[in-house]
CSV table of C-alpha atoms in Angstrom, one decimal:
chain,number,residue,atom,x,y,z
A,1,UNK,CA,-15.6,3.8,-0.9
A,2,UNK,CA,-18.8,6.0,-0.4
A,3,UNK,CA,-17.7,8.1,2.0
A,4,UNK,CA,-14.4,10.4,3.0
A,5,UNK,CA,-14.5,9.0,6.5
A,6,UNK,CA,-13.9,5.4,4.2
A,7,UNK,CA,-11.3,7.3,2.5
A,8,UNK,CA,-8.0,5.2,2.5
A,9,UNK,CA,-5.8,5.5,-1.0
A,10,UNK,CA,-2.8,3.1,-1.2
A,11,UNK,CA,0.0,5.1,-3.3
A,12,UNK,CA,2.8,2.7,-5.2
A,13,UNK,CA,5.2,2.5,-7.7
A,14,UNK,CA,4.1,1.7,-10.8
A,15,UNK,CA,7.7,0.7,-11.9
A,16,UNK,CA,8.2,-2.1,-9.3
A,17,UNK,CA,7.6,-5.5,-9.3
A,18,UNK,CA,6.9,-6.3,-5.5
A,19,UNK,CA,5.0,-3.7,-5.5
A,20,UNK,CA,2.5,-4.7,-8.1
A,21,UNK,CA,1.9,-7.6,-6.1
A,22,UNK,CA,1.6,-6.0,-3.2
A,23,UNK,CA,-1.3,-4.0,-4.5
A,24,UNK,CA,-2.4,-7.8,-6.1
A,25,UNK,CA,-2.4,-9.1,-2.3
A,26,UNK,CA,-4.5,-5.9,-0.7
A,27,UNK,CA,-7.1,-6.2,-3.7
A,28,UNK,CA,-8.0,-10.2,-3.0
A,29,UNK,CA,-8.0,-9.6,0.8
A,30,UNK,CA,-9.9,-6.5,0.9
A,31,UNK,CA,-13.2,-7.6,1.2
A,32,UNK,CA,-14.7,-4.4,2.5
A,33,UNK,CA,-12.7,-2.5,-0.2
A,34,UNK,CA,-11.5,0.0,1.9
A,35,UNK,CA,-8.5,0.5,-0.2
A,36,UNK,CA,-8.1,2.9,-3.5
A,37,UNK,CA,-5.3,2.8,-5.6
A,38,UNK,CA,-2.7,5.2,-7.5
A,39,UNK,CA,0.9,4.9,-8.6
A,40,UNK,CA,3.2,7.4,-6.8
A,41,UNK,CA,3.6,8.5,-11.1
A,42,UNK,CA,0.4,9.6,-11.8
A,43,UNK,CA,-1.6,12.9,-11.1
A,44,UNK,CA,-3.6,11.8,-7.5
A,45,UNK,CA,-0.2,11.7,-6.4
A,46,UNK,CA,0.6,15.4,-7.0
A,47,UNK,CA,-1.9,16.0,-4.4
A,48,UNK,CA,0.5,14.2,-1.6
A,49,UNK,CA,1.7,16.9,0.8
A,50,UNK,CA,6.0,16.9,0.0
A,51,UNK,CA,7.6,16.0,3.4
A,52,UNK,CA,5.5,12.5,2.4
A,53,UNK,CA,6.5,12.1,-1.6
A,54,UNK,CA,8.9,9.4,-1.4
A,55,UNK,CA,9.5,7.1,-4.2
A,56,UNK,CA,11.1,4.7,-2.1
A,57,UNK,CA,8.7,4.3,-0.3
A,58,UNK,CA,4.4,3.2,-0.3
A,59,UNK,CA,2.2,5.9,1.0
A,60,UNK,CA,-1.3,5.4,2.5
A,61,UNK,CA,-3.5,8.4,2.7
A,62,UNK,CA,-5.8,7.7,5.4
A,63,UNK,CA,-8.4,9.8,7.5
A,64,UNK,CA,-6.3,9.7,10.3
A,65,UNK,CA,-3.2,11.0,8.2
A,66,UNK,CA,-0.6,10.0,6.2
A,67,UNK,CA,1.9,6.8,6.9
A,68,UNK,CA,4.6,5.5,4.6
A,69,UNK,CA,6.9,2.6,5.0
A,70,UNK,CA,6.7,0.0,7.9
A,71,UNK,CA,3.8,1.8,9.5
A,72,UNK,CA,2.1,2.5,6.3
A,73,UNK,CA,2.4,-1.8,6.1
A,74,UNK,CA,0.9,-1.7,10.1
A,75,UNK,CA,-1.7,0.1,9.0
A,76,UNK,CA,-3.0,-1.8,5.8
A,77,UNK,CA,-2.4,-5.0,8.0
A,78,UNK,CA,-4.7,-3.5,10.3
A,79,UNK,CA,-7.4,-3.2,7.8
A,80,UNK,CA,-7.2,-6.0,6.4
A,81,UNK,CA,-10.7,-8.3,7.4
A,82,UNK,CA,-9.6,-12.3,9.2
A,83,UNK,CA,-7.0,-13.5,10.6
A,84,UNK,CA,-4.5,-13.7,10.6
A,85,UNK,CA,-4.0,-10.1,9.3
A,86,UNK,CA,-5.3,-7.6,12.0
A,87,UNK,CA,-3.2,-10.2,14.5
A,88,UNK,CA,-0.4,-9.5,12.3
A,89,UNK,CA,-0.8,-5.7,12.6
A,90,UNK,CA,-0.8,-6.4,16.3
A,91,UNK,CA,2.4,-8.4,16.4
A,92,UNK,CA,4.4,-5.8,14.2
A,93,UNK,CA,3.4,-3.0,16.6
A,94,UNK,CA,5.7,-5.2,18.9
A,95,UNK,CA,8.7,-4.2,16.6
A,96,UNK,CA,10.1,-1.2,17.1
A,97,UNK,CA,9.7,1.2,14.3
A,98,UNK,CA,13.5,2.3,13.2
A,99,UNK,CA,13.8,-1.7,13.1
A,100,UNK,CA,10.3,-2.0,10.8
A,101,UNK,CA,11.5,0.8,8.5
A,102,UNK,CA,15.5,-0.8,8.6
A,103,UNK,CA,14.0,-3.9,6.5
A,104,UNK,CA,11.5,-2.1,4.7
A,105,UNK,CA,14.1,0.2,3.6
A,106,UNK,CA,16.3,-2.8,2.6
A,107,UNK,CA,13.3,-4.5,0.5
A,108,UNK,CA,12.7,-1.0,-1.7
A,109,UNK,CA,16.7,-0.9,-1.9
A,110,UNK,CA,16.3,-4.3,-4.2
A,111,UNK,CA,12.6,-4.0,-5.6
A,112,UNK,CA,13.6,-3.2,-8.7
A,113,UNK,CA,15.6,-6.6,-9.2
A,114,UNK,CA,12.1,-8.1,-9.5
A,115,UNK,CA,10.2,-8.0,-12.5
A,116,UNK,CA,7.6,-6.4,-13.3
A,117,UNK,CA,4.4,-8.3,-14.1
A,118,UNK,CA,2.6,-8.3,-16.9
A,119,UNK,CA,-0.8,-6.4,-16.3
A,120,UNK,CA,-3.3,-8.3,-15.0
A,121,UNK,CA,-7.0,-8.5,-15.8
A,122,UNK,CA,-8.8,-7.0,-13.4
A,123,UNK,CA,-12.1,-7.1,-12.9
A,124,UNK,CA,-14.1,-4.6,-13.3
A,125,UNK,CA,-15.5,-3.1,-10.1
A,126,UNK,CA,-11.7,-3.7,-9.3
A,127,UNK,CA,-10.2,-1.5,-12.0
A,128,UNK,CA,-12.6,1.3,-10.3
A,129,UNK,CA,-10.5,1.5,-7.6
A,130,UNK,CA,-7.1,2.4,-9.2
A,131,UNK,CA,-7.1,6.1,-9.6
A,132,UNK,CA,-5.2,8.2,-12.1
């Protein structure tokens, strides 16, 4: 990411399983790496104004704001590059978005239930996008 108008971080729990893989999935599909990384734990995440810090919840700091749950997933979906992932974006802006949060609120009720996985190697021009 060169520039702030590039500027898209991807907050998660670093506790959480699904989540972990989440970030896993966004990494091998961001081919324009659009995406930065920080765990909602660690010091970037200080910086997130309060009515956003939810643990429960992934966070995406964007240039166009802030968006956390289902439309925070819209919006990565979105940037994603191929198909069928901007279609998908497309297709979930069908669904209405006290529906879209309803499941994703269910999921981050259970995340924990899944383990966590054992840290990766990365490589290395990947491990420059995870911030602290």
């Amino acid at each position: 990411m060169d520039t702030q108008a590039n500027h898209h971080i991807l907050f998660f729990d670093g506790d959480c399983g699904i989540c972990q893989w989440s970030i896993k999935f966004v990494i091998k599909r961001d081919k324009n790496r659009v995406f930065s990384f920080a765990p909602l734990q660690g010091e970037q995440a200080q910086l997130i104004p309060d009515q956003y810090r939810k643990i429960d919840s992934l966070i995406i700091q964007t240039p166009d704001g802030y968006f956390q749950k289902f439309e925070g997933v819209r919006y990565i979906l979105k940037l994603l590059p191929g198909f069928p992932w901007p279609f998908l974006a497309l297709l979930a802006n069908l669904c209405p978005k006290f529906i879209g949060n309803f499941c994703y609120d269910r999921v981050a009720q259970i995340r924990h239930h899944f383990r966590r996985e054992n840290c990766e190697l990365l490589q290395q021009e990947d491990r420059k996008r995870f911030l602290p």
